[in-house]
Amino acid sequence: MLCTLAAIAALAAGADAAPAVAAATEAAPRWQLSVAAWSARPAVLPGLALGVTADGVRRAGGPTYLFARLGYAQSSAENVAWIIDHHQLVAALGGGVSASEGVARLFAQAGVGVSGIYEVLSRHQAQRISTAGVPGGTVTDFTVGPYGLLELGLALQLRGGVSALFALGPELTRTEVQGGALLRLGGSARLGVAYDF
Amino acid sequence: MTSRRATLAALLLASCGNGVHDLSIASMPLVVLRGHVDVASLSRAHPGAPLIAALVWAGVPLVSPICLEESAPGLAQVCPDPYGVFLNVIERAAPVNADGTFELDLFNLPKASVSVGDAVTRIAYGSVVVAEDLNGDGQLDLPAALRGRGGDGGGGGGGGGGGGGIPTAPTPDNLVASTFTSLHAPQLRVVFREGGYLAGSNFYPAPGCAAPPPGFSLWSVPVYSPTQQGGCVASPATATIEVPPLTPADAFALMCRTPQESSYLVFQPRADVKLPPFAQPLCISHNLDAELFTGGQLSVCPFFLPYALKGCATDPYCDPAQWDYTSSPPPWWPCP
């Protein structure tokens, strides 16, 4: 992770200052699309959820902007009876503020939305159970609940409209688990690329 | 406006859907076997003991070749009926209710050790039994699980080693009913089938019968005959299982028929062999001595240890023999 950030910083430092001054005099791009690798505390299970996010940003004027996010992450765990796979889908809307200094842009944003979890419960030896025609080897469930996030991030302009971004912050989910509600506060981190246009 | 905001907030905070699970999720049974036994018809040696029901998977019958080849009178009491069911793996036990009903939750598929076949075709047969739980532990205790634990006191009435020095085997639970006891009786088998079905298999054969369905099922099979022409009836595993009572003799024989690899062992009659005083020698021939254990020591089930002057580790009739003491039998050799 540190080596990757160092390489990105080196690329950014090599960017020509003259084009940066010229870009500043042009109209600032109003849109941004980004994709990022995403790791976070799972909404229900222990361990780590890994996935990807895709954001769309529209600058509202000045330092403020609005964003929309779609994300997917997967986590797994098992006990003596079951293997539990959770596929989490999140959709959020929010806003933020940013400040630029040279090729670096610092941003802080908050959003709310929904988190959907598609669960696959598999017994151990599920394939043997299924092959034998015994029902109940695999069971699926789905639930949707509210989702919120706060993020603090850094974007480094690379070339043209492409920049590298890194962000982290807390997430809050509320999930229906075994008849009760689980409110979970966890951390998340994203590392990706963005394109301004 | 306030009520709209409150409604919106409630919607945002609410969750919907069936809900998911975390690691505290308990196991769910693959199938539940429901049964009934007519308590009044049981032959009970211990009427005060609670009754338990259990599913026991049958193993491959292991019978010493001496039992199959020899006909010495004393062998009948220590040799199992090769047409009987050999109880092997106890899958699940549960208490019997006062009205004779019970439920057995099966959480696992049968182990490979009781599934007979090849990589793509396997079948397992089980018996639903009812027993008097003499030690009250809620589990079925069969002699195979207790063999070798002589002198540790056991449960209901086994006594201890005491000061006499003669070990007494722990008392197993007392079988009183069973659905699958012998090929020489009508059978209701719990069946688990994976893949195909080998009609020609000699694993508890049912000649002329169509294959039982895949997965778990109940299979009613008539008395075995080599010329049998079917007559088997398959039913879903969810059907109620009626467990017929056993006579005390049949119950004891079933309890003692457990597949033991030691059934095949043959021992060298070395000079330093020290047999316990309660072993009874039975000379089958000059070459073959069967030491009988029928007094309840070491195990409640009668068994024998074969010694051969000339033989192999698992076959007293082998040629060439792995050992030969015929020219110089040990001093304790009882057979003229």
Coordinates of C-alpha atoms in Angstrom, one line a residue:
Chain A
M1 CA 0.0 0.0 0.0
L2 CA 2.8 2.5 1.0
C3 CA 4.8 1.6 -2.1
T4 CA 1.7 2.3 -4.3
L5 CA 1.1 5.6 -2.7
A6 CA 4.8 6.6 -3.1
A7 CA 4.7 5.7 -6.8
I8 CA 1.5 7.8 -7.3
A9 CA 3.1 10.7 -5.4
A10 CA 6.2 10.5 -7.6
L11 CA 4.0 10.5 -10.8
A12 CA 2.1 13.5 -9.5
A13 CA 5.2 15.4 -8.6
G14 CA 6.5 15.0 -12.2
A15 CA 3.5 16.7 -13.6
D16 CA 4.4 19.9 -15.5
A17 CA 3.5 23.1 -13.6
A18 CA 2.7 25.0 -16.7
P19 CA -0.2 22.9 -17.8
A20 CA -1.5 23.1 -14.2
V21 CA -1.6 26.9 -14.4
A22 CA -3.3 26.8 -17.8
A23 CA -5.9 24.3 -16.5
A24 CA -6.7 26.7 -13.6
T25 CA -7.6 29.4 -16.0
E26 CA -10.0 27.1 -17.9
A27 CA -13.5 26.2 -16.5
A28 CA -13.1 23.5 -13.8
P29 CA -14.5 20.1 -14.8
R30 CA -18.0 19.6 -13.3
W31 CA -18.2 15.8 -13.4
Q32 CA -16.1 13.0 -12.1
L33 CA -16.3 9.3 -12.3
S34 CA -14.3 7.1 -10.1
V35 CA -13.8 3.4 -9.3
A36 CA -12.0 2.1 -6.3
A37 CA -11.1 -1.1 -4.5
W38 CA -13.0 -1.1 -1.3
S39 CA -12.4 -2.9 2.0
A40 CA -14.6 -2.5 5.0
R41 CA -15.8 -4.1 8.2
P42 CA -18.7 -6.4 7.1
A43 CA -22.2 -5.4 8.0
V44 CA -22.8 -8.7 9.9
L45 CA -19.9 -11.1 9.8
P46 CA -16.4 -10.9 11.4
G47 CA -13.3 -10.2 9.3
L48 CA -13.0 -8.1 6.3
A49 CA -15.3 -7.4 3.3
L50 CA -13.6 -6.8 0.0
G51 CA -15.2 -5.2 -3.1
V52 CA -15.4 -2.3 -5.4
T53 CA -17.2 1.1 -5.5
A54 CA -18.2 3.3 -8.4
D55 CA -18.9 7.0 -7.7
G56 CA -20.3 9.8 -9.8
V57 CA -19.6 13.3 -8.7
R58 CA -21.2 16.6 -9.8
R59 CA -19.5 19.8 -8.6
A60 CA -22.1 22.2 -7.4
G61 CA -20.0 25.3 -7.5
G62 CA -17.2 26.4 -5.2
P63 CA -15.8 23.7 -3.0
T64 CA -19.0 21.7 -2.7
Y65 CA -20.2 18.8 -4.7
L66 CA -22.8 16.0 -4.8
F67 CA -22.0 12.4 -5.3
A68 CA -23.7 9.1 -5.9
R69 CA -22.2 5.7 -5.1
L70 CA -22.7 2.1 -5.9
G71 CA -20.7 -0.5 -4.2
Y72 CA -20.3 -4.2 -3.9
A73 CA -18.4 -6.2 -1.2
Q74 CA -18.2 -9.8 -0.3
S75 CA -17.5 -11.4 3.1
S76 CA -17.5 -15.0 4.4
A77 CA -17.4 -16.9 7.6
E78 CA -18.2 -20.4 8.9
N79 CA -19.2 -22.3 12.0
V80 CA -19.4 -26.0 12.6
A81 CA -22.7 -26.3 10.7
W82 CA -22.7 -23.6 8.0
I83 CA -20.6 -21.6 5.5
I84 CA -22.0 -18.1 5.4
D85 CA -21.4 -15.9 2.3
H86 CA -22.6 -12.3 2.3
H87 CA -22.8 -10.2 -0.9
Q88 CA -23.4 -6.6 0.1
L89 CA -24.7 -4.0 -2.3
V90 CA -24.8 -0.4 -1.3
A91 CA -26.2 2.7 -2.9
A92 CA -25.8 6.1 -1.4
L93 CA -26.2 9.8 -2.1
G94 CA -24.4 12.5 -0.4
G95 CA -22.3 15.6 -0.6
G96 CA -19.0 16.9 0.3
V97 CA -16.4 19.7 0.2
S98 CA -13.0 19.8 -1.3
A99 CA -9.9 21.9 -1.3
S100 CA -7.1 21.8 -3.8
E101 CA -3.5 22.7 -3.5
G102 CA -1.4 22.1 -6.6
V103 CA -2.1 18.6 -7.8
A104 CA -3.5 17.5 -4.5
R105 CA -7.2 17.7 -3.6
L106 CA -8.4 17.0 -0.1
F107 CA -12.1 16.1 0.3
A108 CA -14.5 15.3 3.0
Q109 CA -17.9 13.8 2.3
A110 CA -20.9 12.2 3.9
G111 CA -23.7 10.1 2.4
V112 CA -26.8 8.0 3.3
G113 CA -28.4 5.2 1.4
V114 CA -29.3 1.6 1.5
S115 CA -27.3 -1.6 2.1
G116 CA -28.7 -4.8 0.7
I117 CA -27.2 -8.2 1.7
Y118 CA -27.7 -11.3 -0.3
E119 CA -26.9 -14.3 1.9
V120 CA -25.9 -17.8 0.8
L121 CA -26.0 -20.3 3.6
S122 CA -24.3 -23.6 2.6
R123 CA -23.9 -26.7 4.7
H124 CA -20.6 -28.4 4.8
Q125 CA -20.6 -31.1 2.1
A126 CA -23.2 -29.1 0.3
Q127 CA -22.2 -30.6 -3.0
R128 CA -22.6 -34.1 -1.7
I129 CA -26.0 -33.2 -0.2
S130 CA -27.1 -31.7 -3.5
T131 CA -25.9 -34.6 -5.5
A132 CA -27.8 -37.0 -3.3
G133 CA -31.0 -35.0 -3.9
V134 CA -31.4 -34.0 -0.3
P135 CA -33.0 -30.6 0.1
G136 CA -31.6 -27.9 2.3
G137 CA -28.0 -28.0 1.3
T138 CA -28.0 -24.4 0.4
V139 CA -30.4 -21.6 1.6
T140 CA -30.5 -18.0 0.5
D141 CA -31.9 -14.9 2.1
F142 CA -31.9 -11.2 1.4
T143 CA -32.4 -8.1 3.5
V144 CA -32.2 -4.3 3.0
G145 CA -31.4 -1.7 5.6
P146 CA -30.1 1.8 5.9
Y147 CA -26.5 2.8 5.3
G148 CA -24.4 5.9 6.1
L149 CA -20.9 6.9 5.5
L150 CA -18.3 9.6 6.3
E151 CA -15.1 9.9 4.3
L152 CA -11.9 11.8 4.3
G153 CA -9.9 11.5 1.2
L154 CA -7.0 12.6 -0.9
A155 CA -6.8 12.8 -4.7
L156 CA -3.6 13.3 -6.6
Q157 CA -3.8 14.5 -10.2
L158 CA -1.7 12.3 -12.5
R159 CA -2.2 13.2 -16.1
G160 CA -4.9 15.2 -17.8
G161 CA -8.2 14.5 -15.9
V162 CA -7.0 11.3 -14.3
S163 CA -6.2 11.3 -10.6
A164 CA -5.5 8.7 -8.0
L165 CA -7.6 8.7 -4.9
F166 CA -7.5 7.3 -1.4
A167 CA -10.2 7.6 1.2
L168 CA -11.1 6.2 4.5
G169 CA -13.8 6.7 7.1
P170 CA -16.5 5.2 9.2
E171 CA -19.6 3.4 7.9
L172 CA -22.9 2.6 9.7
T173 CA -25.3 -0.1 8.7
R174 CA -28.5 -1.5 10.2
T175 CA -29.2 -5.0 9.2
E176 CA -32.0 -7.5 10.1
V177 CA -30.1 -10.5 11.6
Q178 CA -31.9 -13.6 12.9
G179 CA -35.0 -11.7 14.0
G180 CA -33.2 -8.8 15.5
A181 CA -31.6 -5.6 14.2
L182 CA -27.8 -5.3 14.2
L183 CA -26.4 -1.7 14.1
R184 CA -22.8 -1.9 13.2
L185 CA -20.2 0.9 13.0
G186 CA -17.1 0.0 11.0
G187 CA -14.3 1.5 9.1
S188 CA -13.7 1.4 5.3
A189 CA -10.9 2.3 3.0
R190 CA -10.9 2.9 -0.7
L191 CA -8.1 3.1 -3.3
G192 CA -8.8 3.9 -6.8
V193 CA -8.7 6.2 -9.8
A194 CA -11.0 9.1 -10.9
Y195 CA -11.5 10.9 -14.1
D196 CA -12.7 14.5 -14.3
F197 CA -14.5 15.9 -17.3
Chain B
M1 CA -44.6 18.2 7.2
T2 CA -43.4 16.9 10.6
S3 CA -45.3 13.6 10.1
R4 CA -43.8 13.3 6.6
R5 CA -40.4 13.8 7.9
A6 CA -41.0 11.3 10.7
T7 CA -42.3 8.8 8.2
L8 CA -39.3 9.3 5.9
A9 CA -37.0 8.9 8.9
A10 CA -38.7 5.7 9.9
L11 CA -38.4 4.3 6.4
L12 CA -34.7 5.3 6.2
L13 CA -34.0 3.5 9.5
A14 CA -36.1 0.5 8.9
S15 CA -34.8 -2.8 7.5
C16 CA -36.8 -5.1 5.4
G17 CA -36.4 -8.6 4.0
N18 CA -36.2 -12.0 5.7
G19 CA -33.1 -11.1 7.6
V20 CA -29.7 -12.8 7.3
H21 CA -27.6 -14.7 9.8
D22 CA -24.4 -14.5 11.8
L23 CA -22.2 -17.1 13.2
S24 CA -24.6 -17.9 16.0
I25 CA -26.9 -19.7 13.6
A26 CA -27.6 -23.1 14.8
S27 CA -27.7 -26.2 12.7
M28 CA -30.9 -27.3 11.0
P29 CA -31.7 -31.0 10.4
L30 CA -31.5 -32.3 6.9
V31 CA -34.4 -34.7 7.7
V32 CA -36.5 -35.5 10.8
L33 CA -37.4 -39.1 11.3
R34 CA -40.6 -39.6 13.3
G35 CA -41.4 -42.9 14.9
H36 CA -43.6 -44.7 17.3
V37 CA -43.2 -47.7 19.5
D38 CA -45.9 -49.6 21.3
V39 CA -44.5 -49.3 24.8
A40 CA -47.0 -51.9 26.3
S41 CA -45.8 -54.6 23.9
L42 CA -42.1 -54.3 24.9
S43 CA -40.3 -57.0 26.8
R44 CA -38.5 -54.9 29.4
A45 CA -35.9 -56.1 31.9
H46 CA -35.8 -52.6 33.5
P47 CA -39.2 -51.1 33.4
G48 CA -38.1 -48.1 35.4
A49 CA -35.4 -47.0 33.0
P50 CA -36.2 -44.3 30.4
L51 CA -36.6 -45.3 26.8
I52 CA -34.5 -43.8 24.1
A53 CA -34.8 -44.2 20.3
A54 CA -31.8 -44.1 18.0
L55 CA -30.8 -44.4 14.3
V56 CA -27.9 -46.7 13.9
W57 CA -26.3 -47.3 10.5
A58 CA -25.5 -50.9 9.7
G59 CA -22.0 -51.9 8.9
V60 CA -20.5 -54.6 6.7
P61 CA -21.0 -57.9 8.4
L62 CA -17.6 -59.1 9.7
V63 CA -17.7 -62.7 10.6
S64 CA -14.6 -64.8 11.4
P65 CA -14.0 -67.5 8.7
I66 CA -13.9 -70.0 11.6
C67 CA -17.6 -69.3 12.2
L68 CA -18.3 -70.0 8.6
E69 CA -16.1 -73.0 8.1
E70 CA -16.4 -74.9 11.4
S71 CA -19.4 -76.5 13.1
A72 CA -18.1 -77.2 16.6
P73 CA -21.1 -77.2 19.0
G74 CA -19.6 -74.5 21.3
L75 CA -19.1 -72.0 18.5
A76 CA -22.8 -71.3 18.1
Q77 CA -22.8 -69.2 21.3
V78 CA -19.9 -66.9 20.2
C79 CA -20.5 -66.7 16.4
P80 CA -22.9 -64.0 15.1
D81 CA -25.5 -64.9 12.6
P82 CA -24.1 -63.7 9.2
Y83 CA -27.6 -62.9 8.0
G84 CA -28.1 -60.6 11.0
V85 CA -27.8 -56.8 11.0
F86 CA -24.4 -55.6 12.3
L87 CA -25.0 -52.3 14.1
N88 CA -22.1 -49.9 13.5
V89 CA -22.4 -46.1 13.7
I90 CA -25.0 -44.5 16.1
E91 CA -26.2 -41.4 14.2
R92 CA -28.6 -39.9 16.6
A93 CA -30.5 -40.7 19.8
A94 CA -33.6 -39.0 21.4
P95 CA -35.9 -39.7 24.3
V96 CA -39.1 -41.6 23.7
N97 CA -42.2 -39.8 24.9
A98 CA -44.8 -41.3 27.2
D99 CA -47.1 -42.1 24.3
G100 CA -44.3 -43.9 22.5
T101 CA -43.5 -41.2 19.9
F102 CA -40.1 -39.8 19.2
E103 CA -38.3 -37.6 16.7
L104 CA -34.7 -38.1 15.4
D105 CA -33.1 -35.0 13.8
L106 CA -30.4 -35.9 11.3
F107 CA -27.9 -33.2 10.8
N108 CA -25.3 -35.1 8.8
L109 CA -25.1 -37.5 5.9
P110 CA -23.9 -41.0 6.8
K111 CA -20.2 -41.4 7.2
A112 CA -18.2 -43.0 4.4
S113 CA -17.5 -46.0 6.7
V114 CA -21.2 -47.1 6.5
S115 CA -21.8 -46.1 2.9
V116 CA -20.9 -49.1 0.7
G117 CA -20.1 -48.6 -3.0
D118 CA -17.7 -46.8 -5.2
A119 CA -16.9 -43.1 -6.0
V120 CA -20.3 -42.6 -7.7
T121 CA -22.6 -45.2 -6.2
R122 CA -23.0 -45.6 -2.4
I123 CA -25.8 -46.8 -0.2
A124 CA -26.2 -46.9 3.6
Y125 CA -28.8 -48.8 5.6
G126 CA -29.9 -48.0 9.1
S127 CA -32.1 -49.4 11.8
V128 CA -34.3 -47.4 14.2
V129 CA -33.9 -49.0 17.6
V130 CA -35.4 -48.4 21.0
A131 CA -33.5 -49.2 24.1
E132 CA -33.7 -48.9 27.9
D133 CA -31.3 -46.2 28.8
L134 CA -29.8 -47.9 31.8
N135 CA -27.3 -45.2 32.7
G136 CA -29.7 -42.4 31.9
D137 CA -27.2 -40.4 29.8
G138 CA -29.6 -40.0 26.9
Q139 CA -27.2 -41.7 24.6
L140 CA -27.3 -45.2 23.2
D141 CA -24.5 -47.4 24.6
L142 CA -23.7 -50.5 22.6
P143 CA -21.2 -53.2 23.7
A144 CA -18.7 -52.2 20.9
A145 CA -18.4 -48.8 22.4
L146 CA -17.9 -50.2 25.9
R147 CA -15.6 -53.2 25.1
G148 CA -12.3 -53.0 27.0
R149 CA -13.7 -50.7 29.7
G150 CA -14.2 -53.6 32.1
G151 CA -13.9 -52.7 35.8
D152 CA -14.7 -49.1 35.5
G153 CA -18.0 -49.5 37.2
G154 CA -20.4 -48.9 34.3
G155 CA -23.9 -47.7 34.9
G156 CA -26.9 -49.7 35.9
G157 CA -25.7 -52.7 37.8
G158 CA -22.5 -53.6 36.1
G159 CA -20.7 -53.6 39.5
G160 CA -17.1 -52.7 39.7
G161 CA -13.8 -54.5 39.6
G162 CA -14.1 -54.9 43.4
G163 CA -11.6 -56.7 45.4
G164 CA -11.9 -60.0 43.6
G165 CA -9.8 -58.9 40.6
I166 CA -12.2 -60.2 38.0
P167 CA -13.2 -57.4 35.7
T168 CA -16.9 -56.9 34.9
A169 CA -17.9 -55.2 31.7
P170 CA -20.0 -52.0 31.9
T171 CA -23.7 -52.6 31.2
P172 CA -24.8 -51.4 27.8
D173 CA -28.3 -50.1 27.1
N174 CA -30.9 -52.8 26.7
L175 CA -32.3 -53.0 23.2
V176 CA -36.1 -53.7 23.2
A177 CA -37.2 -52.8 19.6
S178 CA -35.7 -52.5 16.2
T179 CA -36.9 -52.0 12.6
F180 CA -34.0 -53.8 10.9
T181 CA -32.7 -56.8 12.8
S182 CA -32.0 -59.6 10.4
L183 CA -32.4 -60.6 6.8
H184 CA -34.5 -63.5 8.1
A185 CA -37.2 -61.2 9.3
P186 CA -39.3 -58.4 7.7
Q187 CA -37.3 -55.2 7.6
L188 CA -37.9 -51.5 7.6
R189 CA -34.6 -49.9 6.6
V190 CA -33.7 -46.2 6.7
V191 CA -31.9 -45.8 3.5
F192 CA -29.5 -43.2 2.2
R193 CA -28.6 -43.5 -1.5
E194 CA -26.0 -41.5 -3.4
G195 CA -25.6 -42.0 -7.1
G196 CA -26.7 -45.2 -8.7
Y197 CA -27.8 -48.5 -7.2
L198 CA -25.9 -51.8 -7.5
A199 CA -28.6 -54.4 -7.6
G200 CA -26.1 -57.3 -7.4
S201 CA -24.4 -56.0 -4.2
N202 CA -24.4 -58.4 -1.3
F203 CA -24.5 -55.6 1.2
Y204 CA -27.8 -56.6 2.9
P205 CA -29.2 -57.8 -0.4
A206 CA -32.8 -57.4 -1.5
P207 CA -33.1 -59.5 -4.6
G208 CA -35.6 -58.5 -7.2
C209 CA -36.3 -55.1 -5.7
A210 CA -36.2 -51.8 -7.6
A211 CA -33.7 -49.3 -6.4
P212 CA -34.7 -47.1 -3.4
P213 CA -35.0 -43.4 -4.3
P214 CA -32.0 -41.2 -4.0
G215 CA -31.4 -39.4 -0.7
F216 CA -33.1 -40.4 2.5
S217 CA -36.0 -42.9 2.3
L218 CA -37.7 -45.7 4.2
W219 CA -37.6 -49.2 2.6
S220 CA -39.8 -52.0 3.6
V221 CA -38.1 -55.3 2.6
P222 CA -39.6 -58.8 2.9
V223 CA -37.8 -61.8 4.5
Y224 CA -34.7 -62.6 2.4
S225 CA -34.6 -65.4 0.0
P226 CA -32.1 -66.0 -2.8
T227 CA -35.0 -66.4 -5.2
Q228 CA -36.9 -63.4 -3.8
Q229 CA -38.9 -61.6 -6.5
G230 CA -39.1 -58.0 -5.2
G231 CA -41.8 -57.1 -2.7
C232 CA -39.9 -54.0 -1.4
V233 CA -41.9 -50.8 -0.8
A234 CA -40.2 -47.4 -0.6
S235 CA -41.7 -44.5 1.3
P236 CA -40.6 -41.0 2.1
A237 CA -38.3 -40.5 5.1
T238 CA -41.0 -38.3 6.6
A239 CA -43.4 -41.2 7.0
T240 CA -44.0 -42.4 10.6
I241 CA -41.8 -45.3 11.5
E242 CA -43.4 -48.1 13.6
V243 CA -40.7 -49.9 15.6
P244 CA -41.6 -53.5 16.3
P245 CA -40.6 -55.1 19.6
L246 CA -37.8 -57.7 20.0
T247 CA -37.7 -60.8 22.0
P248 CA -35.0 -60.8 24.6
A249 CA -32.9 -63.3 22.6
D250 CA -33.2 -61.4 19.4
A251 CA -32.4 -58.1 21.2
F252 CA -29.3 -59.6 22.8
A253 CA -28.1 -61.1 19.5
L254 CA -28.6 -57.7 17.7
M255 CA -26.8 -55.8 20.5
C256 CA -23.8 -58.1 20.2
R257 CA -23.6 -58.1 16.4
T258 CA -21.2 -55.1 15.9
P259 CA -18.6 -55.2 13.1
Q260 CA -15.2 -55.6 14.7
E261 CA -12.1 -55.9 12.6
S262 CA -10.8 -58.1 15.5
S263 CA -13.3 -60.7 14.3
Y264 CA -10.8 -61.8 11.7
L265 CA -7.7 -61.9 13.9
V266 CA -5.9 -65.2 14.6
F267 CA -3.3 -65.4 17.3
Q268 CA 0.0 -67.2 17.6
P269 CA 0.1 -69.7 20.4
R270 CA 3.4 -68.5 21.9
A271 CA 4.7 -70.0 25.1
D272 CA 4.4 -66.7 26.9
V273 CA 0.7 -66.3 26.2
K274 CA -1.2 -65.9 29.5
L275 CA -4.9 -66.5 29.1
P276 CA -7.2 -65.3 31.9
P277 CA -8.7 -68.0 34.1
F278 CA -12.2 -67.4 32.9
A279 CA -11.3 -68.3 29.2
Q280 CA -12.8 -71.6 28.2
P281 CA -10.8 -73.6 25.6
L282 CA -12.7 -75.2 22.7
C283 CA -10.7 -77.5 20.6
I284 CA -12.0 -77.3 17.0
S285 CA -9.1 -79.4 15.7
H286 CA -5.5 -80.2 16.8
N287 CA -4.5 -77.1 15.0
L288 CA -7.2 -74.7 16.1
D289 CA -8.1 -73.7 19.7
A290 CA -11.0 -71.2 20.3
E291 CA -10.7 -69.6 23.7
L292 CA -14.3 -68.7 24.6
F293 CA -15.3 -65.7 26.8
T294 CA -19.0 -66.2 27.7
G295 CA -19.1 -65.2 31.4
G296 CA -19.6 -61.5 31.0
Q297 CA -16.1 -60.5 31.8
L298 CA -14.5 -57.9 29.6
S299 CA -17.7 -57.7 27.6
V300 CA -21.3 -58.6 28.1
C301 CA -21.3 -60.2 24.7
P302 CA -19.7 -63.6 24.3
F303 CA -16.7 -63.7 22.0
F304 CA -13.7 -65.9 21.3
L305 CA -10.0 -65.6 20.5
P306 CA -8.8 -68.2 18.0
Y307 CA -5.3 -69.6 18.3
A308 CA -3.8 -71.7 15.5
L309 CA -0.6 -73.7 15.6
K310 CA -0.2 -73.0 12.0
G311 CA -1.8 -70.0 10.2
C312 CA -1.8 -66.3 9.3
A313 CA -2.8 -63.2 11.2
T314 CA -6.3 -63.1 9.7
D315 CA -6.7 -66.7 8.3
P316 CA -6.1 -70.0 10.1
Y317 CA -6.4 -71.9 6.9
C318 CA -3.8 -70.0 4.9
D319 CA -1.1 -71.6 2.8
P320 CA 1.7 -70.9 3.1
A321 CA 1.4 -70.1 6.8
Q322 CA 3.0 -67.1 8.5
W323 CA 3.9 -69.2 11.5
D324 CA 4.0 -73.0 12.4
Y325 CA 4.2 -74.3 15.9
T326 CA 3.0 -77.8 15.0
S327 CA 6.3 -79.5 15.8
S328 CA 6.6 -77.8 19.2
P329 CA 3.2 -76.6 20.6
P330 CA 3.3 -74.5 23.7
P331 CA 3.0 -76.2 27.1
W332 CA -0.5 -74.7 27.6
W333 CA -1.9 -76.0 24.3
P334 CA -5.2 -77.8 25.1
C335 CA -5.9 -79.6 21.9
P336 CA -4.6 -83.2 21.5

